[in-house]
Short mmCIF file of C-alpha atoms in Angstrom, two decimals:
data_model
loop_
_atom_site.label_atom_id
_atom_site.label_comp_id
_atom_site.label_asym_id
_atom_site.label_seq_id
_atom_site.Cartn_x
_atom_site.Cartn_y
_atom_site.Cartn_z
CA MET A 22 188.18 272.69 212.21
CA ALA A 23 191.61 271.06 212.50
CA LEU A 24 190.20 268.01 214.28
CA LYS A 25 187.26 267.69 211.87
CA THR A 26 189.69 267.86 208.96
CA MET A 27 191.81 265.10 210.47
CA GLN A 28 188.76 262.93 211.12
CA LYS A 29 187.44 263.35 207.59
CA ALA A 30 190.81 262.65 205.98
CA THR A 31 191.33 259.60 208.19
CA ARG A 32 187.92 258.12 207.40
CA TYR A 33 188.68 258.40 203.70
CA PHE A 34 192.15 256.90 204.08
CA ILE A 35 191.07 253.87 206.10
CA SER A 36 187.97 253.17 203.97
CA LYS A 37 189.28 253.88 200.46
CA VAL A 38 193.09 253.85 200.46
CA ALA A 39 194.05 251.16 202.99
CA VAL A 40 194.61 247.53 202.04
CA ASN A 41 194.17 245.39 205.15
CA GLY A 42 195.26 248.42 207.16
CA GLY A 43 198.42 249.06 205.12
CA TYR A 44 199.50 251.72 202.63
CA LEU A 45 201.70 252.50 199.63
CA TYR A 46 203.17 255.85 198.52
CA ASN A 47 201.03 257.21 195.67
CA TYR A 48 197.67 256.38 194.13
CA LYS A 49 195.90 257.66 191.05
CA THR A 50 192.65 259.11 192.32
CA ASP A 51 190.60 256.34 190.66
CA PHE A 52 193.05 253.72 192.06
CA SER A 53 193.79 252.35 188.59
CA MET A 54 197.49 252.97 189.26
CA ARG A 55 199.38 252.69 192.54
CA GLU A 56 202.98 252.49 193.64
CA GLY A 57 205.32 252.06 196.53
CA GLU A 58 208.97 252.29 195.62
CA ASN A 59 207.88 250.42 192.49
CA ILE A 60 204.58 249.79 190.72
CA ALA A 61 202.31 247.93 193.13
CA THR A 62 199.36 245.57 192.84
CA PRO A 63 196.06 246.16 194.66
CA SER A 64 197.03 243.52 197.25
CA THR A 65 200.37 245.03 198.33
CA VAL A 66 201.44 247.57 200.95
CA TRP A 67 204.90 249.06 201.52
CA LEU A 68 207.21 249.32 204.51
CA GLU A 69 209.58 252.17 203.73
CA PRO A 70 208.33 255.58 204.91
CA PRO A 71 205.99 257.16 203.91
CA GLY A 72 204.34 253.72 203.73
CA THR A 73 202.49 251.64 206.32
CA PRO A 74 204.53 252.26 209.51
CA ALA A 75 204.73 256.00 208.86
CA VAL A 76 200.99 256.30 208.24
CA GLY A 77 200.28 254.23 211.34
CA MET A 78 202.52 256.49 213.43
CA VAL A 79 200.64 259.55 212.18
CA PHE A 80 197.38 257.98 213.33
CA LEU A 81 198.84 257.05 216.71
CA GLU A 82 200.18 260.54 217.32
CA ALA A 83 196.79 261.97 216.35
CA TYR A 84 195.17 259.72 218.95
CA GLU A 85 197.65 260.74 221.63
CA ALA A 86 196.94 264.42 220.89
CA THR A 87 193.14 264.17 220.68
CA GLY A 88 192.01 261.01 222.48
CA ASP A 89 189.78 260.20 219.48
CA ILE A 90 189.45 256.41 219.19
CA LEU A 91 189.09 256.75 215.39
CA PHE A 92 192.80 257.41 215.13
CA LEU A 93 193.78 254.64 217.54
CA ASN A 94 191.75 252.08 215.59
CA ALA A 95 193.41 253.22 212.35
CA ALA A 96 196.84 252.84 213.95
CA ILE A 97 195.96 249.37 215.26
CA LYS A 98 194.87 248.29 211.78
CA ALA A 99 198.23 249.43 210.40
CA GLY A 100 199.91 247.51 213.21
CA TYR A 101 197.99 244.35 212.33
CA ALA A 102 199.04 244.72 208.70
CA LEU A 103 202.63 244.67 209.93
CA THR A 104 202.24 241.74 212.32
CA TRP A 105 200.64 239.71 209.51
CA GLY A 106 203.65 240.32 207.28
CA GLN A 107 206.44 239.90 209.86
CA LEU A 108 208.96 237.37 208.58
CA ALA A 109 210.29 234.30 210.34
CA SER A 110 213.67 236.07 210.47
CA GLY A 111 212.07 238.72 212.66
CA GLY A 112 211.88 241.78 210.44
CA TRP A 113 210.16 242.78 207.22
CA ASP A 114 210.77 242.71 203.50
CA ASN A 115 210.21 245.73 201.26
CA LEU A 116 206.50 244.98 200.93
CA ILE A 117 203.67 242.83 202.25
CA ASP A 118 201.44 241.07 199.72
CA PHE A 119 198.04 240.00 201.01
CA ASP A 120 197.16 238.03 197.89
CA PRO A 121 196.36 234.45 199.04
CA VAL A 122 198.62 232.91 196.40
CA GLU A 123 201.45 235.46 196.26
CA SER A 124 201.74 235.63 200.05
CA ARG A 125 202.84 231.97 200.14
CA LYS A 126 206.20 233.02 198.73
CA TRP A 127 207.28 234.33 202.17
CA HIS A 128 208.01 232.55 205.44
CA TYR A 129 206.35 234.37 208.34
CA ARG A 130 206.61 234.57 212.11
CA ARG A 131 203.04 233.26 212.28
CA ASP A 132 204.21 230.17 210.39
CA VAL A 133 206.95 229.57 212.96
CA GLU A 134 204.49 229.95 215.80
CA LYS A 135 202.39 227.20 214.22
CA GLY A 136 205.40 224.89 214.06
CA ASP A 137 206.41 225.58 210.43
CA THR A 138 210.10 226.33 211.06
CA VAL A 139 211.82 225.27 207.80
CA THR A 140 211.98 228.17 205.34
CA GLY A 141 212.72 226.09 202.26
CA ARG A 142 212.46 228.16 199.08
CA ARG A 143 210.32 230.86 200.63
CA ARG A 144 211.62 234.40 201.11
CA ASN A 145 212.83 235.16 204.60
CA ARG A 146 215.30 238.01 204.29
CA SER A 147 214.51 240.95 206.54
CA THR A 148 215.82 244.35 205.50
CA LEU A 149 217.06 247.28 207.54
CA ASP A 150 217.56 249.38 204.42
CA ASP A 151 215.57 252.63 204.23
CA ASN A 152 214.13 252.31 207.74
CA LYS A 153 211.81 249.43 206.88
CA THR A 154 212.11 246.97 209.77
CA GLN A 155 213.05 249.75 212.17
CA SER A 156 209.98 251.91 211.43
CA ALA A 157 207.70 248.86 211.69
CA LEU A 158 209.05 248.00 215.12
CA LYS A 159 208.86 251.60 216.33
CA LEU A 160 205.16 251.78 215.46
CA LEU A 161 204.44 248.41 217.07
CA MET A 162 206.36 249.38 220.23
CA ARG A 163 204.45 252.64 220.56
CA LEU A 164 201.16 250.80 220.01
CA ASP A 165 202.15 248.18 222.57
CA LYS A 166 202.72 250.90 225.14
CA VAL A 167 199.47 252.74 224.39
CA LEU A 168 197.58 249.44 224.67
CA ASN A 169 199.20 248.76 228.06
CA PHE A 170 201.08 245.77 226.63
CA GLU A 171 197.80 243.82 226.66
CA ASN A 172 197.40 243.18 222.93
CA ASP A 173 199.04 239.77 222.63
CA GLU A 174 199.52 239.85 218.85
CA ILE A 175 201.29 243.20 218.85
CA HIS A 176 203.31 242.41 221.97
CA ARG A 177 204.56 239.09 220.56
CA ALA A 178 205.54 240.72 217.28
CA VAL A 179 207.57 243.40 219.09
CA LEU A 180 209.51 241.01 221.30
CA TYR A 181 210.15 238.66 218.39
CA GLY A 182 211.50 241.51 216.26
CA LEU A 183 213.65 243.00 219.00
CA ASP A 184 215.13 239.59 219.76
CA ALA A 185 216.02 239.30 216.08
CA LEU A 186 217.84 242.65 216.12
CA LEU A 187 219.81 241.54 219.16
CA ASP A 188 220.67 238.22 217.52
CA VAL A 189 221.90 239.67 214.22
CA GLN A 190 224.03 242.44 215.75
CA TYR A 191 227.67 241.80 214.90
CA PRO A 192 230.34 241.39 217.59
CA ASN A 193 231.60 244.90 216.80
CA GLY A 194 228.15 246.43 217.38
CA ALA A 195 227.15 246.93 213.74
CA TRP A 196 224.17 245.57 211.84
CA PRO A 197 223.97 244.32 208.24
CA GLN A 198 221.75 245.83 205.60
CA GLN A 199 219.73 242.60 205.39
CA PHE A 200 219.53 239.42 207.45
CA SER A 201 217.91 236.00 207.57
CA GLY A 202 219.62 234.73 210.71
CA PRO A 203 222.37 235.41 213.25
CA PRO A 204 226.00 235.77 212.04
CA ASP A 205 228.81 233.43 213.05
CA PRO A 206 230.85 235.62 215.44
CA ALA A 207 234.08 233.86 214.40
CA GLU A 208 233.69 235.26 210.88
CA PHE A 209 233.45 238.89 211.97
CA PRO A 210 236.50 240.11 213.88
CA VAL A 211 236.36 243.33 215.88
CA CYS A 212 238.81 245.89 214.48
CA LYS A 213 239.09 249.56 213.63
CA ALA A 214 238.34 251.05 210.23
CA CYS A 215 241.27 251.24 207.84
CA PHE A 216 242.10 252.17 204.27
CA PRO A 217 242.35 249.22 201.89
CA ALA A 218 245.74 248.63 200.32
CA GLU A 219 244.00 248.93 196.96
CA TRP A 220 240.46 249.10 195.62
CA SER A 221 238.91 248.66 192.20
CA ARG A 222 237.42 251.63 190.40
CA GLU A 223 235.22 249.17 188.53
CA TYR A 224 232.01 247.97 190.15
CA PRO A 225 232.58 244.32 191.19
CA GLY A 226 228.93 243.31 191.40
CA ALA A 227 229.40 241.48 194.71
CA SER A 228 226.67 241.14 197.33
CA TYR A 229 226.80 243.76 200.09
CA ALA A 230 223.81 242.61 202.18
CA ALA A 231 226.05 241.44 205.04
CA PHE A 232 228.27 244.55 205.09
CA TYR A 233 228.32 246.92 208.06
CA THR A 234 225.95 249.51 206.63
CA PHE A 235 225.49 253.22 207.35
CA ASN A 236 223.98 253.89 203.92
CA ASP A 237 220.51 255.47 204.16
CA ASN A 238 221.05 255.79 207.94
CA THR A 239 220.57 252.04 208.41
CA ILE A 240 222.58 251.62 211.62
CA SER A 241 221.45 254.98 213.00
CA ASP A 242 217.82 253.91 212.61
CA VAL A 243 218.49 250.63 214.44
CA ILE A 244 220.18 252.48 217.30
CA LYS A 245 217.14 254.76 217.61
CA THR A 246 214.89 251.69 217.65
CA MET A 247 216.88 250.00 220.39
CA THR A 248 217.04 253.20 222.44
CA GLU A 249 213.26 253.57 222.24
CA ALA A 250 212.82 249.90 223.11
CA TRP A 251 214.85 250.46 226.27
CA LYS A 252 212.71 253.46 227.22
CA ILE A 253 209.46 251.56 226.67
CA TYR A 254 210.37 248.17 228.14
CA GLY A 255 213.20 248.99 230.54
CA ASP A 256 215.21 246.02 229.30
CA GLU A 257 218.91 246.80 229.68
CA ARG A 258 219.72 244.52 226.73
CA TYR A 259 218.25 247.12 224.41
CA LEU A 260 220.29 249.95 225.91
CA LYS A 261 223.44 247.85 225.73
CA SER A 262 222.68 247.09 222.08
CA ALA A 263 222.25 250.79 221.26
CA GLU A 264 225.49 251.65 223.04
CA SER A 265 227.28 248.85 221.18
CA GLY A 266 226.01 250.41 217.96
CA GLY A 267 227.57 253.68 219.08
CA ASP A 268 230.82 251.90 219.87
CA PHE A 269 230.81 250.56 216.32
CA ILE A 270 230.46 254.11 215.03
CA ILE A 271 233.59 255.01 216.99
CA LEU A 272 235.44 252.02 215.51
CA ALA A 273 234.26 252.90 212.01
CA GLN A 274 235.57 256.48 211.97
CA MET A 275 238.25 256.55 209.30
CA PRO A 276 241.85 257.53 210.19
CA GLU A 277 243.16 261.02 209.63
CA PRO A 278 243.14 262.92 207.41
CA GLN A 279 239.62 261.65 206.60
CA SER A 280 238.03 261.36 210.03
CA ALA A 281 234.53 260.73 208.74
CA TRP A 282 232.72 257.54 207.75
CA ALA A 283 232.10 255.32 204.74
CA GLN A 284 228.67 254.22 203.58
CA GLN A 285 229.51 250.56 204.17
CA TYR A 286 232.45 248.39 205.28
CA ASN A 287 233.50 244.82 204.54
CA ILE A 288 234.43 242.40 207.32
CA ASN A 289 237.97 243.83 207.37
CA MET A 290 236.49 247.26 208.17
CA GLU A 291 237.52 248.66 204.80
CA PRO A 292 235.17 250.91 202.82
CA ALA A 293 233.57 248.79 200.10
CA TRP A 294 231.35 248.96 197.04
CA ALA A 295 227.58 248.63 197.47
CA ARG A 296 225.46 249.55 194.44
CA LYS A 297 227.10 250.47 191.16
CA PHE A 298 226.98 254.19 192.03
CA GLU A 299 228.24 253.76 195.62
CA PRO A 300 232.03 253.28 195.58
CA PRO A 301 234.47 252.72 198.44
CA SER A 302 234.90 256.24 199.78
CA VAL A 303 234.40 258.59 202.68
CA THR A 304 230.89 260.02 202.54
CA GLY A 305 229.82 263.62 202.89
CA GLY A 306 226.24 262.37 203.12
CA GLU A 307 225.71 259.73 205.79
CA THR A 308 228.45 261.24 207.96
CA PHE A 309 226.03 263.87 209.25
CA GLY A 310 223.38 261.34 210.21
CA ILE A 311 226.10 259.43 212.06
CA LEU A 312 227.18 262.57 213.92
CA GLN A 313 223.57 263.25 214.89
CA THR A 314 223.32 259.69 216.21
CA LEU A 315 226.44 260.13 218.35
CA LEU A 316 225.06 263.34 219.82
CA ASP A 317 221.71 261.70 220.53
CA LEU A 318 223.43 258.74 222.18
CA TYR A 319 225.31 261.12 224.42
CA LEU A 320 222.08 262.86 225.37
CA GLU A 321 220.41 259.55 226.16
CA THR A 322 223.27 257.95 228.08
CA GLY A 323 225.58 260.72 229.29
CA GLU A 324 228.53 258.67 228.01
CA SER A 325 231.17 261.20 226.92
CA ARG A 326 232.88 258.72 224.57
CA PHE A 327 230.10 259.37 222.06
CA LEU A 328 231.19 263.02 221.78
CA GLU A 329 234.87 262.29 221.17
CA PRO A 330 234.67 261.55 217.39
CA VAL A 331 232.67 264.69 216.65
CA PRO A 332 235.30 267.48 216.47
CA LYS A 333 237.56 265.59 214.06
CA ALA A 334 234.62 264.80 211.76
CA ILE A 335 233.46 268.42 211.74
CA ALA A 336 236.99 269.57 210.96
CA TRP A 337 237.15 267.10 208.04
CA ALA A 338 233.83 268.33 206.69
CA LYS A 339 234.96 271.98 206.83
CA ARG A 340 238.13 271.09 204.91
CA SER A 341 236.07 269.19 202.34
CA LEU A 342 233.49 271.82 201.42
CA LEU A 343 233.11 272.39 197.69
CA PRO A 344 233.41 275.90 196.24
CA ASP A 345 229.61 276.22 196.19
CA GLY A 346 229.35 275.42 199.91
CA ARG A 347 228.07 271.89 199.43
CA LEU A 348 229.78 268.56 200.11
CA ALA A 349 230.30 265.72 197.69
CA ARG A 350 228.55 262.49 198.58
CA PHE A 351 231.80 260.62 197.95
CA TYR A 352 235.44 261.52 198.59
CA GLU A 353 238.29 259.40 197.27
CA LEU A 354 240.06 257.40 199.94
CA GLN A 355 243.19 259.16 201.24
CA THR A 356 243.36 261.84 198.50
CA ASN A 357 239.96 263.30 199.56
CA ARG A 358 239.18 264.26 195.97
CA PRO A 359 235.42 264.42 195.28
CA LEU A 360 234.19 261.44 193.28
CA TYR A 361 231.28 261.47 190.83
CA PHE A 362 229.71 259.39 188.08
CA ASN A 363 228.78 260.32 184.57
CA ALA A 364 225.11 260.53 183.66
CA PRO A 365 223.81 257.18 182.41
CA ARG A 366 221.59 258.97 179.89
CA GLN A 367 223.85 260.47 177.23
CA HIS A 368 222.32 262.69 174.52
CA SER A 369 218.88 261.16 174.98
CA ASN A 370 215.46 262.71 175.45
CA LEU A 371 214.23 259.73 177.47
CA PRO A 372 213.89 260.11 181.25
CA GLU A 373 216.76 258.67 183.21
CA PRO A 374 215.81 255.23 184.60
CA ALA A 375 215.91 254.70 188.35
CA PHE A 376 218.64 252.08 188.07
CA PRO A 377 220.49 252.44 184.78
CA ASN A 378 222.58 249.68 183.27
CA LEU A 379 225.95 248.95 184.81
CA ALA A 380 227.76 249.82 181.62
CA ASP A 381 226.31 253.34 181.77
CA TYR A 382 228.37 254.33 184.82
CA THR A 383 231.95 255.55 184.95
CA LEU A 384 233.64 256.79 188.13
CA ILE A 385 235.11 260.25 187.44
CA TYR A 386 236.30 263.43 189.16
CA GLU A 387 234.14 265.87 187.16
CA ASP A 388 230.67 266.96 188.26
CA THR A 389 229.46 268.35 184.94
CA ASP A 390 227.19 265.46 183.86
CA LEU A 391 225.76 263.86 187.00
CA PRO A 392 222.89 261.37 187.12
CA THR A 393 219.73 262.84 188.61
CA HIS A 394 218.37 259.80 190.46
CA TYR A 395 220.83 260.10 193.37
CA ALA A 396 222.22 262.94 195.49
CA PHE A 397 225.89 263.09 194.50
CA LYS A 398 226.15 266.38 196.41
CA VAL A 399 224.62 267.26 199.76
CA PRO A 400 223.79 270.64 201.36
CA GLY A 401 226.52 272.26 203.40
CA GLU A 402 223.89 273.49 205.85
CA ARG A 403 223.97 270.04 207.42
CA LEU A 404 227.49 270.78 208.64
CA LYS A 405 226.40 274.03 210.26
CA SER A 406 223.39 272.33 211.83
CA VAL A 407 225.32 269.50 213.47
CA GLU A 408 228.11 271.83 214.58
CA ASN A 409 225.60 274.17 216.20
CA TYR A 410 223.91 271.24 217.93
CA TYR A 411 227.24 269.95 219.23
CA ASN A 412 228.20 273.40 220.53
CA ARG A 413 224.81 273.82 222.24
CA ILE A 414 225.28 270.50 224.04
CA LEU A 415 228.69 271.62 225.27
CA ARG A 416 227.42 275.04 226.26
CA GLU A 417 224.02 274.24 227.77
CA GLY A 418 224.41 270.65 228.94
CA ARG A 419 222.31 267.52 228.57
CA SER A 420 219.45 268.51 230.85
CA ALA A 421 218.63 271.75 229.07
CA ILE A 422 218.67 270.12 225.62
CA LEU A 423 216.53 267.18 226.73
CA ALA A 424 214.00 269.47 228.38
CA GLU A 425 213.19 271.30 225.16
CA ARG A 426 213.94 268.63 222.55
CA ASP A 427 210.38 267.40 222.14
CA LYS A 428 208.63 270.76 222.18
CA SER A 429 206.45 271.58 219.19
CA ASN A 430 206.75 274.99 217.54
CA ASN A 431 204.10 274.92 214.83
CA ASP A 432 202.33 278.29 214.94
CA ASP A 433 201.88 278.83 211.19
CA ILE A 434 198.15 279.60 211.12
CA ALA A 435 198.22 280.37 207.39
CA LEU A 436 199.65 276.91 206.64
CA ILE A 437 197.10 275.21 208.90
CA ASN A 438 194.27 277.05 207.15
CA GLU A 439 195.68 276.06 203.77
CA ILE A 440 195.75 272.39 204.81
CA ILE A 441 192.17 272.57 206.12
CA ASN A 442 190.83 274.37 203.06
CA SER A 443 192.59 272.11 200.54
CA LEU A 444 190.85 268.93 201.75
CA ASP A 445 188.17 268.11 199.19
CA GLU A 446 184.59 266.98 199.81
CA GLU A 447 185.57 263.31 199.79
CA GLY A 448 188.26 263.80 202.40
CA ARG A 449 191.27 263.80 200.06
CA TRP A 450 194.29 266.00 199.55
CA VAL A 451 194.64 265.71 195.78
CA GLU A 452 197.69 266.93 193.88
CA THR A 453 199.39 266.55 190.53
CA GLY A 454 202.14 263.94 190.63
CA ARG A 455 204.13 261.46 188.58
CA LEU A 456 203.35 257.74 188.47
CA LYS A 457 205.43 254.91 187.02
CA THR A 458 203.93 253.13 184.02
CA GLY A 459 206.27 250.19 183.47
CA ASP A 460 206.58 251.24 179.80
CA PRO A 461 210.24 251.87 178.84
CA ASP A 462 209.13 254.27 176.09
CA LYS A 463 207.02 256.30 178.50
CA PRO A 464 208.23 255.48 182.04
CA TYR A 465 206.03 258.05 183.78
CA ILE A 466 202.75 259.87 183.42
CA GLU A 467 201.48 262.93 185.22
CA ALA A 468 198.17 262.42 186.97
CA GLU A 469 196.00 263.58 189.82
CA ILE A 470 197.20 261.55 192.78
CA ILE A 471 196.70 260.87 196.48
CA SER A 472 200.08 260.91 198.23
CA THR A 473 200.69 259.27 201.60
CA ARG A 474 203.65 261.61 202.07
CA THR A 475 201.33 264.60 201.80
CA PHE A 476 198.76 262.90 204.04
CA ASN A 477 201.40 262.20 206.69
CA ARG A 478 202.74 265.75 206.53
CA ASN A 479 199.33 267.39 206.78
CA MET A 480 198.11 265.14 209.57
CA SER A 481 201.32 265.73 211.54
CA LEU A 482 201.05 269.50 211.18
CA LEU A 483 197.39 269.45 212.27
CA THR A 484 198.26 267.21 215.23
CA SER A 485 201.03 269.58 216.27
CA PHE A 486 198.65 272.53 215.94
CA ILE A 487 196.07 270.87 218.20
CA LYS A 488 198.73 270.05 220.81
CA ASN A 489 199.81 273.69 220.85
CA GLN A 490 196.25 274.85 221.52
CA ARG A 491 196.13 273.02 224.86
#
């Protein structure tokens, strides 16, 4: 029944939900409303997971577990959606718009291959934010391998994108949040992280697209992409790039007594402002993703230098725990006092907007009136998890960890039965959810929706279940 459920759900998704093989996040069941990160038109698909690359990966993993060509064809269609929307700069924007008129606003790889090399006023800024370009490349690489590197369109897209990531990597090993072309190495000196002599508590409104960016695991996701590229293609350039990313992490560790990391750094390697609720600080959030990346790099390479920053960072995190066992997302530079913002919505019964006005934010030390759109505190369990992982590596060694790392442990029969039984006659997992309206007086409505996040989760669990039955 698990396989039949997956087949039925997939047929519905590719015939009713997909747009040219691509996907958004949420759809009203009659498709009168749809959204990615924002409200979307019927001609658009989204990059950030759980969008197009994530759905495509679910299909590909289902194929690898079952051998059913239905899933492979669905994954290939998602791959083609991505190759169609790949930018001339090598990566992807937030979305792909298949509308014949709207799509002309972007400059694509396919344009370059036809000799159209001048971007002009078209959009050509690739983004690494929120795992967009990285997840697209990871799906295309996996497809390329499954197809024995014989699909020319997918193979060209992969090599073009990987070359772009190599070209835009900074001399110190970092990557920017966004890029449209290679940096001038002379403008980006290699140096260690340091505290700024002073920093403004007021949001400056400056662009941060070129900053060295850990926020939302940006650099960690690129390192994973380059590591996987090395495994698939055996090109030492990709391994060297991943290791250089790890070397940047080592450079970016802040001095004592705050031996953790900032969300982003300017060219002087000083923590810097990004968005209006992301101040220069040491972060109790992204630090744990960075530590996980260092541990993974050690497992992949055996290079002990990637373990050296870990003990100091764990010690900092233990010292920085809040009374409730959590960590603040932001700690003030040098004093290590937790930093927060006031809630943008004061004494109002309206829902808090996703990105409130600049004037609504004030940087404060109190946590009594926090905005709800952003995690200003993070679970302390992440500290215990990374510390346990680090200690296991020291105790058991690389070989033992690598041998069991990819094992699946899904034996929850009750959950599998629930997933199977909750698929409706049409092949949908329907749930109650919230959709954006675009109306400031009523920003959201509750509706019966189809969620790609739920689809991805259920398909992954069913795939894991089938693999365990072998």
